[in-house]
Coordinates of C-alpha atoms in Angstrom, one line a residue:
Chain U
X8 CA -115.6 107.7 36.1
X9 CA -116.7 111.4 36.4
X10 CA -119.0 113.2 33.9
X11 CA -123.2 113.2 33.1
X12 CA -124.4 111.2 30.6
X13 CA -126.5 113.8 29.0
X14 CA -122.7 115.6 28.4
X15 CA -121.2 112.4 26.9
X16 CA -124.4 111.2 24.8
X17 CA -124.7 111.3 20.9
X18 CA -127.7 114.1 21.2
X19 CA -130.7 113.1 18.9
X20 CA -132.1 110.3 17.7
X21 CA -131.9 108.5 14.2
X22 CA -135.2 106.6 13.9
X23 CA -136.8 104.6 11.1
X24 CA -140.2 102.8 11.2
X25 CA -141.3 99.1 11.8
X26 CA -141.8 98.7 8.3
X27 CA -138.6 99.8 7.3
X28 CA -136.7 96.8 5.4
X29 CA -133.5 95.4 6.6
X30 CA -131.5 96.2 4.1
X31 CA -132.9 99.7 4.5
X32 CA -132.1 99.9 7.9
X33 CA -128.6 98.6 6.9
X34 CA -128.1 102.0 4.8
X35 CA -129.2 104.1 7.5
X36 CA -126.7 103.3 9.7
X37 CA -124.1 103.6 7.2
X38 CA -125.1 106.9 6.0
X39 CA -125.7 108.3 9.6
X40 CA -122.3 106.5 10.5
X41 CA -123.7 104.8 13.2
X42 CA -124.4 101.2 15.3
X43 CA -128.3 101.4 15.7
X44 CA -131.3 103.3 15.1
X45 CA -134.6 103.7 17.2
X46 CA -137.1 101.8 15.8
X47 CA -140.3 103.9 16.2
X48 CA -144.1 102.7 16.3
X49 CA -147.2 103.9 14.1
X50 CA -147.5 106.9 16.6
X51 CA -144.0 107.9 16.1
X52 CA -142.9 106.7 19.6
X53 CA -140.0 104.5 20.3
X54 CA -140.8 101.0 20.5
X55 CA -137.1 99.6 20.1
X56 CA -133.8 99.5 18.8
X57 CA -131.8 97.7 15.6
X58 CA -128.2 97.5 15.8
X59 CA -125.8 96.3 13.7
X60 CA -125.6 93.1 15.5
X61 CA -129.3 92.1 15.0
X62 CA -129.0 93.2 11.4
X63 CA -126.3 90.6 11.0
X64 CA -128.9 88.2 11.1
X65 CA -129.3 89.2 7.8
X66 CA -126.7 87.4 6.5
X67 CA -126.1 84.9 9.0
X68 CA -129.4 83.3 8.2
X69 CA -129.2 83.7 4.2
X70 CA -127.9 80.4 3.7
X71 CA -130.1 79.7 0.6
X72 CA -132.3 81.7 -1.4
X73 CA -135.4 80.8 0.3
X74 CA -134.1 82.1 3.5
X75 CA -132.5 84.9 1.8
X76 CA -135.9 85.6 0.8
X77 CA -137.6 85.1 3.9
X78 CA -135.1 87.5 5.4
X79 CA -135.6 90.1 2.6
X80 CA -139.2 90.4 4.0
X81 CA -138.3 90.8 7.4
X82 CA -138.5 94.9 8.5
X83 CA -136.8 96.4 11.5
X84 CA -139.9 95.9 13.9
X85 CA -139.7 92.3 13.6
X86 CA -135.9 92.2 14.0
X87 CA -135.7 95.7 16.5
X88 CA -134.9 94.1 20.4
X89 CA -137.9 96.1 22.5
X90 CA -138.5 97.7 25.3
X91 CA -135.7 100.5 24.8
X92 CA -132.9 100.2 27.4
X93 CA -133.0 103.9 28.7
X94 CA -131.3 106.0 31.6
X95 CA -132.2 109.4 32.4
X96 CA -129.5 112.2 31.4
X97 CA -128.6 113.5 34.8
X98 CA -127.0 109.9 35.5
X99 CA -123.5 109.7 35.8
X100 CA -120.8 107.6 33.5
X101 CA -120.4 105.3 36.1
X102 CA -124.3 104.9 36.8
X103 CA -124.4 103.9 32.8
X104 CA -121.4 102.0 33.0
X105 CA -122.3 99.7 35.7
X106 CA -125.8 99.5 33.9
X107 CA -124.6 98.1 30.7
X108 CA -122.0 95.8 32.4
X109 CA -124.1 94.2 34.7
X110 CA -127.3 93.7 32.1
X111 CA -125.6 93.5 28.8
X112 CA -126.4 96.6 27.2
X113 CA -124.3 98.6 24.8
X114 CA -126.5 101.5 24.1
X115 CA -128.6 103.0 26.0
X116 CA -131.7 105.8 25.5
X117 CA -131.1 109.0 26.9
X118 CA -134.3 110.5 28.5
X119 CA -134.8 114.1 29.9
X120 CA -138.3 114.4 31.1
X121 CA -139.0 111.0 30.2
X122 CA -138.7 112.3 26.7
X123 CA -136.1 110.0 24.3
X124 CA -133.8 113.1 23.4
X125 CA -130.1 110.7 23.0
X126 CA -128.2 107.6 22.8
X127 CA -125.3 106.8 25.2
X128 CA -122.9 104.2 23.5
X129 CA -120.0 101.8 24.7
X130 CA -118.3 104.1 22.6
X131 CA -118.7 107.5 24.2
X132 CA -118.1 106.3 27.3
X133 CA -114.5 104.4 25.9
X134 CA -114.1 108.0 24.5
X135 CA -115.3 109.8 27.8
X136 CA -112.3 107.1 29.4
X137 CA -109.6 108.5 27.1
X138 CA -109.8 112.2 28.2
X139 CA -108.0 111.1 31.5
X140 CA -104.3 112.3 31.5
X141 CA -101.7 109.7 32.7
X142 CA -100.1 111.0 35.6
X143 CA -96.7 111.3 33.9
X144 CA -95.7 112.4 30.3
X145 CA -91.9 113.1 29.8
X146 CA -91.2 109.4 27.7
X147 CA -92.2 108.1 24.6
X148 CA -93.8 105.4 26.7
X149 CA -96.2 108.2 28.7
X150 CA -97.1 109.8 25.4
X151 CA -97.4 107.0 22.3
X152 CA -100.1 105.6 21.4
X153 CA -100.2 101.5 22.7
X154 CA -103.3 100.7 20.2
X155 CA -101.8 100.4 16.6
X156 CA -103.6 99.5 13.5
X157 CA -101.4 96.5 11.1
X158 CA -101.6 94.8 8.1
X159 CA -99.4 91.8 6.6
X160 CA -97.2 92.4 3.8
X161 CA -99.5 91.0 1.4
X162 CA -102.4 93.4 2.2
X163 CA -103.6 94.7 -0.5
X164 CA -103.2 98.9 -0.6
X165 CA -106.5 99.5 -1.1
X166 CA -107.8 98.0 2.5
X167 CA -104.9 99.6 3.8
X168 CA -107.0 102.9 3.0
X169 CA -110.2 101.5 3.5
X170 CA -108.9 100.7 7.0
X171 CA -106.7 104.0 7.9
X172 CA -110.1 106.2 6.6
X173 CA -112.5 104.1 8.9
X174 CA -110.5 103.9 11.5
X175 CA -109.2 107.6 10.8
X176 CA -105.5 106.4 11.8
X177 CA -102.7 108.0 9.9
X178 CA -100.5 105.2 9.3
X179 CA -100.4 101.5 9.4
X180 CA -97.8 99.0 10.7
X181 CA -96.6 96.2 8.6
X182 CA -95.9 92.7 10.3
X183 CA -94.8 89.9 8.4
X184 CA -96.6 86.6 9.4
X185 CA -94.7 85.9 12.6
X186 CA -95.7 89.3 13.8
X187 CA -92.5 91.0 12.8
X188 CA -92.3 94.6 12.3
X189 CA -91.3 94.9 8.3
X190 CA -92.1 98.9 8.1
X191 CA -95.0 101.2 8.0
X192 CA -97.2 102.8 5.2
X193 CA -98.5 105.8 5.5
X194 CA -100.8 108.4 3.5
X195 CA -97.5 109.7 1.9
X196 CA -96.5 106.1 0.8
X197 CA -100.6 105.6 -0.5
X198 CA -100.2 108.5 -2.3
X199 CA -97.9 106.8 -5.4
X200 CA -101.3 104.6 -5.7
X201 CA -103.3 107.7 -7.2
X202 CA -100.9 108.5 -10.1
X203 CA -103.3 107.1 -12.8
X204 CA -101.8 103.4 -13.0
X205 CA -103.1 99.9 -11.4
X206 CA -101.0 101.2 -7.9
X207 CA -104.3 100.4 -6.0
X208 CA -103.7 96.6 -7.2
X209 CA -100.3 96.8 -4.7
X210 CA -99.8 94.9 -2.3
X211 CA -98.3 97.1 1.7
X212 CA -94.8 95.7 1.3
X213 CA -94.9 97.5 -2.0
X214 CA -95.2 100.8 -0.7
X215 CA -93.9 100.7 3.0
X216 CA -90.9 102.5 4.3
X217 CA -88.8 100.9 6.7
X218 CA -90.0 101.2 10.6
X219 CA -87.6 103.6 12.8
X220 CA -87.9 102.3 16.0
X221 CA -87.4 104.0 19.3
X222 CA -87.1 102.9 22.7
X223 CA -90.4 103.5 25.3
X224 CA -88.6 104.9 27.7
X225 CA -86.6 107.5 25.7
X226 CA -87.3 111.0 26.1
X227 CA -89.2 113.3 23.6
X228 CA -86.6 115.1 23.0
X229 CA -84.6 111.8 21.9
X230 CA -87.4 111.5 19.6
X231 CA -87.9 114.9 18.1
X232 CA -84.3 114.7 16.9
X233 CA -84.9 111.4 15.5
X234 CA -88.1 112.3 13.5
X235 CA -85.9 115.9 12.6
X236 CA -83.0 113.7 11.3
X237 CA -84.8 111.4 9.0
X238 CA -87.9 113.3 8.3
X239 CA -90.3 110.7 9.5
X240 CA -93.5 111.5 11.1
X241 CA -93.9 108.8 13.1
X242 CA -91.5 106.3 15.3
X243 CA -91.8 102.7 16.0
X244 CA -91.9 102.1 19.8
X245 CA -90.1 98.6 20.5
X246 CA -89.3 96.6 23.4
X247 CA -85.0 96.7 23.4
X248 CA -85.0 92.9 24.4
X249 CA -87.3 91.5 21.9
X250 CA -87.0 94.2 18.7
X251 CA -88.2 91.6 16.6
X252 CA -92.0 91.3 18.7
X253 CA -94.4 93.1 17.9
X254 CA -94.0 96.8 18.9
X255 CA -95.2 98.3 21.8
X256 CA -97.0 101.4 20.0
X257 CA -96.2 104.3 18.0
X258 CA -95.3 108.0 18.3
X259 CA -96.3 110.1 15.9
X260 CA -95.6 114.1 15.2
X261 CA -99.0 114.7 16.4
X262 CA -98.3 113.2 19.9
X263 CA -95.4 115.1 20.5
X264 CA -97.3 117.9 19.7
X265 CA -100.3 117.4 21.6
X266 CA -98.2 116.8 24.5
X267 CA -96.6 120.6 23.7
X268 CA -100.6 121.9 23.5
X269 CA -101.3 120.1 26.9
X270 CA -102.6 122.7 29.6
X271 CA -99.3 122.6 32.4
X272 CA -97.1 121.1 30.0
X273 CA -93.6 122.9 29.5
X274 CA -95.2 125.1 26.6
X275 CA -97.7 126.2 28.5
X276 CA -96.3 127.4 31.7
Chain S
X11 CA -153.0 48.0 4.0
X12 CA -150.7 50.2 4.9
X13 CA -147.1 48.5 5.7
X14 CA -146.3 49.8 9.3
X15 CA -143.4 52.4 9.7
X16 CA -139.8 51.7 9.7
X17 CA -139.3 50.7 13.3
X18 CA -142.8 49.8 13.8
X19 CA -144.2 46.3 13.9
X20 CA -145.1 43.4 15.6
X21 CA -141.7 41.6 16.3
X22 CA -141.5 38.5 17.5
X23 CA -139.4 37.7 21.4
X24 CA -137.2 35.8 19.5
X25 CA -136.0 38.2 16.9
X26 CA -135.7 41.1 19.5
X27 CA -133.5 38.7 21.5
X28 CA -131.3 38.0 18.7
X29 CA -130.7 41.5 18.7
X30 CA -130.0 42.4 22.0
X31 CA -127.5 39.4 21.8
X32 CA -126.0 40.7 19.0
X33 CA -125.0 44.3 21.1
X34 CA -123.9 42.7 23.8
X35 CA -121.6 40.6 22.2
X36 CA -120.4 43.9 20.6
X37 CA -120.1 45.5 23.6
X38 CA -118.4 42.9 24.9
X39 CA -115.6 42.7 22.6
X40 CA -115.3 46.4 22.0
X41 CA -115.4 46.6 25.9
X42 CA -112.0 44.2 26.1
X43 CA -110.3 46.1 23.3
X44 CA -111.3 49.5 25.9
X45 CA -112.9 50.8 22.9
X46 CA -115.4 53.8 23.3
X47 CA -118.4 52.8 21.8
X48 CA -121.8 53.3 23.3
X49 CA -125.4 52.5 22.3
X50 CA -128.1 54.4 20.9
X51 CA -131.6 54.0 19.0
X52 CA -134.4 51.4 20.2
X53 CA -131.8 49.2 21.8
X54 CA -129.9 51.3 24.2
X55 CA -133.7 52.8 25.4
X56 CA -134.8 48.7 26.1
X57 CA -131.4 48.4 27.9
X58 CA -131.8 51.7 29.9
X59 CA -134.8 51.2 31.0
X60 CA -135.3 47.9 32.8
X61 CA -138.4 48.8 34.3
X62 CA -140.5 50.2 31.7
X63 CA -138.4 48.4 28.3
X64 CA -141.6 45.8 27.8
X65 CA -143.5 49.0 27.1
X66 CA -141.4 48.7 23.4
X67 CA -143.0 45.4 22.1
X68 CA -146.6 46.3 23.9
X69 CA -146.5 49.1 21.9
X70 CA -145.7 48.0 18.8
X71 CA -142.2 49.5 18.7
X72 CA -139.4 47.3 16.5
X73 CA -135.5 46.6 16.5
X74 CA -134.0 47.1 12.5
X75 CA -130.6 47.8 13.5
X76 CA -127.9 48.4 15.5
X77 CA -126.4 51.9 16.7
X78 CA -123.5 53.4 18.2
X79 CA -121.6 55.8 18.9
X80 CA -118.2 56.8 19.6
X81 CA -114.7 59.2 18.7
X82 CA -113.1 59.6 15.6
X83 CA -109.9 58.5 16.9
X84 CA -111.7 54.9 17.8
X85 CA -112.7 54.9 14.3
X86 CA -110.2 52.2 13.2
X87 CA -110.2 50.1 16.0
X88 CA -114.1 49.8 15.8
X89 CA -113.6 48.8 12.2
X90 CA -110.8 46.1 12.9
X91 CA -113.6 45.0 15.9
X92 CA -116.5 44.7 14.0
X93 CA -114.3 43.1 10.8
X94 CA -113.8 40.3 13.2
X95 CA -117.0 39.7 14.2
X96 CA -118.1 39.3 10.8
X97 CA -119.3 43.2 9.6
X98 CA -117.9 44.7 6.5
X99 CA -117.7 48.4 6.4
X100 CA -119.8 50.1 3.5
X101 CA -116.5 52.6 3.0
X102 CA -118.2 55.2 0.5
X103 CA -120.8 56.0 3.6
X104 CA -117.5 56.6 5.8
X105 CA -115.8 59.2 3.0
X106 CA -118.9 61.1 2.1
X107 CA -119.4 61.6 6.0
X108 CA -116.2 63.0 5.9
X109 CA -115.7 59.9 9.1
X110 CA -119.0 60.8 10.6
X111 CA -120.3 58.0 10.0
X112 CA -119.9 54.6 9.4
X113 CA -122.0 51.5 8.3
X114 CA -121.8 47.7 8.6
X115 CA -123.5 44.6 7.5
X116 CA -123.1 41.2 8.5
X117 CA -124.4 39.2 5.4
X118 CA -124.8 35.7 7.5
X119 CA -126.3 37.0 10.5
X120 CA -127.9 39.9 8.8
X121 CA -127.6 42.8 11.0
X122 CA -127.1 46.1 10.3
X123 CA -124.8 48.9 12.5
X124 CA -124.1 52.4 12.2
X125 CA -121.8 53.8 14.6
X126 CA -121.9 57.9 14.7
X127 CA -118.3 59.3 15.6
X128 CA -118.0 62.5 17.1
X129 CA -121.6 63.7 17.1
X130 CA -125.4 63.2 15.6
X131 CA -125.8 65.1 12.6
X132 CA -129.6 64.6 11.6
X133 CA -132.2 67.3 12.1
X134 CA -129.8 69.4 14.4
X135 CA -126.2 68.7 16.2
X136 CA -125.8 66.5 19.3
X137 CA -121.8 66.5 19.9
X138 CA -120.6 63.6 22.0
X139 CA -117.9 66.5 23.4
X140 CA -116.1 63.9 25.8
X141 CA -119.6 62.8 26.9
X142 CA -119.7 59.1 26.6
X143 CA -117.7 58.3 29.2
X144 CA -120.4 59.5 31.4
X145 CA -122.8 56.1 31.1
X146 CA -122.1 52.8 29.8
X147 CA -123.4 50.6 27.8
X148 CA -125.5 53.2 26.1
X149 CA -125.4 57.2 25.5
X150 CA -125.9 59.3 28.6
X151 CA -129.3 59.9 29.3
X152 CA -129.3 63.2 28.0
X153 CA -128.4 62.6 24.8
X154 CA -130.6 59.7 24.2
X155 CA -133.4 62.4 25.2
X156 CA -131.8 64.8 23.1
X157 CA -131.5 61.8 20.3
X158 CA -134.9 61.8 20.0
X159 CA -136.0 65.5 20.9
X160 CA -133.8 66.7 17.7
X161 CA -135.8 65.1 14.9
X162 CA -138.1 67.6 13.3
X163 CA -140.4 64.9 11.3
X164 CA -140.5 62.7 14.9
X165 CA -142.5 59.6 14.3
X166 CA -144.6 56.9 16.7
X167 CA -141.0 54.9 17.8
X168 CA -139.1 58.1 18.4
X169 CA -142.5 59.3 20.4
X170 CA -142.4 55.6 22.3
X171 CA -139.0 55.6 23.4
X172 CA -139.0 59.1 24.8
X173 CA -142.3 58.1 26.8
X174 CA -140.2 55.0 28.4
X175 CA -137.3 56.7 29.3
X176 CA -139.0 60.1 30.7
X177 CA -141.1 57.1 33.3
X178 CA -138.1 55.2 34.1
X179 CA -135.8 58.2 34.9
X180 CA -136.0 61.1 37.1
X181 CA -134.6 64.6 35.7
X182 CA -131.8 65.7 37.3
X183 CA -128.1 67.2 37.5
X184 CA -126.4 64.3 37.0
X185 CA -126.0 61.1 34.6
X186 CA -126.2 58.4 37.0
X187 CA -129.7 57.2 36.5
X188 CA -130.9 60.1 35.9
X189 CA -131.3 62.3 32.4
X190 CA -129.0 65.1 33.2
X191 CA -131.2 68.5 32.1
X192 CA -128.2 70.7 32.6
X193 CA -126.9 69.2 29.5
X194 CA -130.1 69.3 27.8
X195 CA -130.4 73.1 28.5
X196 CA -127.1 74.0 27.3
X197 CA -127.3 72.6 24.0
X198 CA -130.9 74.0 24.1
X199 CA -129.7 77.2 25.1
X200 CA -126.7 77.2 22.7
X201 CA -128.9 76.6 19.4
X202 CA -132.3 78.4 18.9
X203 CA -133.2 75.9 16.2
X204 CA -133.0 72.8 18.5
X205 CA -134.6 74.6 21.1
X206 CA -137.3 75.0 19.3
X207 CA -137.7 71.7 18.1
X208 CA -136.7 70.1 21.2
X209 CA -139.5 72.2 22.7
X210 CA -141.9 71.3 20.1
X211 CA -141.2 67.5 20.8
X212 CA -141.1 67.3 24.1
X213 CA -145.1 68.9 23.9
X214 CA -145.8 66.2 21.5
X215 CA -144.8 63.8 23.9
X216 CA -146.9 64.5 26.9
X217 CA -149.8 64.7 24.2
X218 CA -149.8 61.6 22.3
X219 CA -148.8 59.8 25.6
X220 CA -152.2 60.9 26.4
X221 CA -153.5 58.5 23.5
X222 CA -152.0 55.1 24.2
X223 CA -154.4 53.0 25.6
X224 CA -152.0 50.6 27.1
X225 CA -150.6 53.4 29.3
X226 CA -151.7 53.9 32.9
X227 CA -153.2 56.7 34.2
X228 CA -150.6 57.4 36.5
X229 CA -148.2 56.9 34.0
X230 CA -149.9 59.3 31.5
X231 CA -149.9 61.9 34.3
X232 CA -146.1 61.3 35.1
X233 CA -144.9 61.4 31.4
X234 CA -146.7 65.3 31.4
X235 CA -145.2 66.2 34.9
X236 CA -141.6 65.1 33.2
X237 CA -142.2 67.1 30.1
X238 CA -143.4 69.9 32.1
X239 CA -140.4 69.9 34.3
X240 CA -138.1 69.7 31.3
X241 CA -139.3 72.4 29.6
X242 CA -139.5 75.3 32.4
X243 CA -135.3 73.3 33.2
X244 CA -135.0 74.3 29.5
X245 CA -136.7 77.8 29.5
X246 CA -134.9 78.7 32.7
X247 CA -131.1 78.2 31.0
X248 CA -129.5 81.7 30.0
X249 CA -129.5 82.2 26.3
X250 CA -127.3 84.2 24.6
X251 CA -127.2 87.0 22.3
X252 CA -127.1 85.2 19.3
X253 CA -130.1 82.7 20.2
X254 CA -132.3 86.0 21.7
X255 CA -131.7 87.6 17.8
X256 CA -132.3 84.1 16.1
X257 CA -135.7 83.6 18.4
X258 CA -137.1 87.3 16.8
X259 CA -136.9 85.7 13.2
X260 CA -138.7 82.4 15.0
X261 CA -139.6 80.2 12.0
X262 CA -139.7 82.5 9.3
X263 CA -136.4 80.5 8.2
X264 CA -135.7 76.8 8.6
X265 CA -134.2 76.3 11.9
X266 CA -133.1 72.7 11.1
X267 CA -131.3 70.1 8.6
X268 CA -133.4 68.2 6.0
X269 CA -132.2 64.9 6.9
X270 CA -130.7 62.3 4.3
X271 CA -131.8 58.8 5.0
X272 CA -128.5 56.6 4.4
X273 CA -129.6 53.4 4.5

């Protein structure tokens, strides 16, 4: 893995005191939209690090109102795990990587000068990992994308659009129990929920449209024409000899056009 | 005066005999049906421990019942067992246990037996996990340590017992013979609330073996070499995440079960 972490870091820190409360803490990371803050000491300096994981304990120990109480009283320096894990930001990806495999870390501190100045996640690097290009992109196999978000049938719509906006996916897939591919609901389908009436009560196999399937090793031309034809934005990628598993992936408008974007693709020559 | 504690007492050759009659003839009809049932409590320690066993009447330590333990799947055949030889089941103890546990009397005799099926559920979890067939007649040494190490209110018999089997048996990595601390440490390791009262017992140990009178010197100094050893083989298992985040709240919450006597 190529790449500096100071170029794949989150730059700055979010930081709240020892005395901060949990549940405090808790709204931090949710407002910042992120897994851990720096805990810092009386002087201002970092003394250690909360994640979401140690603010679980939270609820894991409230079993009963005296322990939900205890916890209550707890602040982030009692909870925070200290020292700070940190790596300097000339490292490489691969330096960090190692690092947090072989000692357990998911985030590390990012120093320059021995001064805190970013946070390296599990995340960034995952991220960093995606910007490879597979060597070959002509089928829907080599451009789809293999990670899909699903739901069951009975899901309610309303955590299908918690889920799509979180997990900033455009569409979701709908299996019935046996992992069966029933159809896909989209931000189109959500959008008869918002016409005034209890639509955010429904349930996905409500307001799915059927899957259209494709197979992975068709071209992108094959499923252009497909998406052209029936006006749907995204495809279905199965396996041919078991169409009723669940599907490989799914190719959306955007990939096909990302692929058409990509520097020394056809478009761009 | 003050009556002695349950399971302290002067108790007389006789009536400790009748007991450990009593188990074996137990164990030896549960042992021709090849029924899994093992000993545990004062009687299994006294049968462990050949060596050091008399230490149990010297010091005062009493037999007031029987226990076992075994599987749930053994659950019937142990009932059918013990129905012959004269026990009826209390079943109400059996259903609120959810088949944790069950209780017998014998109204002639007048002996009392619990048998524990699947685990020990009192101040913390010991699960038999496939363990029992590790020793016979009793609970491998490592759980009877662990029996004893897991009660947060631990008394003078529990205290006794532990003292006897930590001079009769050498710590090791195996269960012949020999109280197998890999096991201890694992379910130490696993749990953050019976490593702390584990810990906290095991240093009560080496200091009220420190106060018996009929106790050696030697055997003083050995009981705070085992406990010493036990705890660094303890401290020296890998924890994981979720016991490093449950050590920083420490005892700020409970870390253990209040215990419901069932008598």
């Amino acid at each position: 893995m190529t790449g500096r972490v100071r170029d794949l870091m989150h730059p700055g820190l979010i930081t709240c005191s020892m005395d901060t409360p949990l549940g405090q803490a808790a709204m931090l990371l949710v407002r910042h939209r992120v897994h851990a803050v720096v805990v810092n000491d009386r002087d201002g300096r970092p003394a250690g690090l909360l994640s979401d994981f140690d603010l679980l304990a939270g609820e894991w120990l409230s079993k009963d109102p005296e322990s939900l109480e205890a916890m209550r009283r707890m602040t982030a320096g009692d909870l925070m795990s200290a020292p700070l894990n940190t790596i300097e930001g000339e490292a490489s990806a691969s330096e960090a990587a190692e690092r947090m495999r072989r000692e357990g870390f998911h985030r590390l501190i990012v120093r320059d000068q021995g001064r805190p100045v970013g946070v390296l996640s599990i995340s960034d690097l995952v991220a960093h990992l995606a910007t490879g290009e597979p060597a070959r992109r002509e089928t829907v196999a080599d451009v789809m994308s293999h990670a899909i978000l699903v739901c069951r049938e009975e899901t309610p719509v309303r955590e299908v659009a918690r889920t799509m906006t979180e997990a900033r996916y455009r569409s979701v897939l709908v299996l019935d129990r046996d992992g069966r591919p029933r159809g896909v609901v989209s931000g189109w389908d959500l959008l008869a929920c918002l016409d005034g009436g209890d639509g955010a009560e429904a349930r996905a196999e409500q307001v799915m449209h059927p899957a259209l399937t494709i197979r992975p090793e068709a071209s992108l031309r094959e499923a252009a024409d497909l998406m052209i034809e029936h006006h749907y934005h995204r495809l279905v990628v199965i396996d041919p000899a078991r169409p009723e598993a669940v599907p490989l992936g799914i190719l959306s408008s955007y990939d096909i056009v990302s692929e058409m974007a990509r520097p020394g693709s056809v478009w761009q020559t | 005066m003050v009556p002695p504690a349950a399971g302290m007492g002067l108790q007389g050759q006789d009536e400790r005999e009748r007991f450990e009659n009593e188990v074996r003839r137990i164990l030896k009809a549960a042992g021709g049906e090849r029924l899994v049932l093992r000993l545990l409590g004062s009687l299994a320690f006294q049968m462990h421990c050949p060596r050091y066993g008399f230490l149990q009447a010297k010091l005062g330590r009493a037999y007031t019942d029987i226990d076992f333990a075994s599987y749930s799947q053994q659950a019937k055949g142990i009932r059918d067992l013990l129905g012959r030889l004269g026990y009826a089941e209390d079943r109400e103890i059996f259903v609120v246990t959810e088949g944790g546990r069950a209780i017998f009397q014998n109204p002639v005799i007048h002996m009392h037996v619990d048998v524990f099926y699947g685990k020990l559920d009192f101040s913390h979890v010991i699960p038999w996990d496939g363990r029992l067939e590790a020793d016979e007649p009793t609970i491998p040494l490592a759980e009877m340590l662990l029996e004893k190490m897991q009660i947060v209110q631990i008394n003078e018999k529990d205290v006794i017992d532990t003292i006897m089997l930590l001079l009769e048996h050498p710590l090791g990595n195996t269960d012949h013979e020999t109280i197998h601390m890999g096991r201890v440490a694992a379910l130490c390791a696993a749990d953050w609330g019976m490593w702390r009262t584990a810990t906290m017992n095991l240093g009560k140990v080496g200091l009220l073996a420190q106060g018996y009178v009929q106790l050696e010197g030697v055997d003083k100094a050995r009981v705070v070499e085992q406990v010493q050893a036990a705890l660094a083989r303890i401290e020296a298992e890998p924890k994981s995440l979720a016991w490093r985040l449950r050590a920083r709240v420490g005892d700020r919450v409970k870390w253990y079960k209040d215990v419901d006597e069932v008598q």
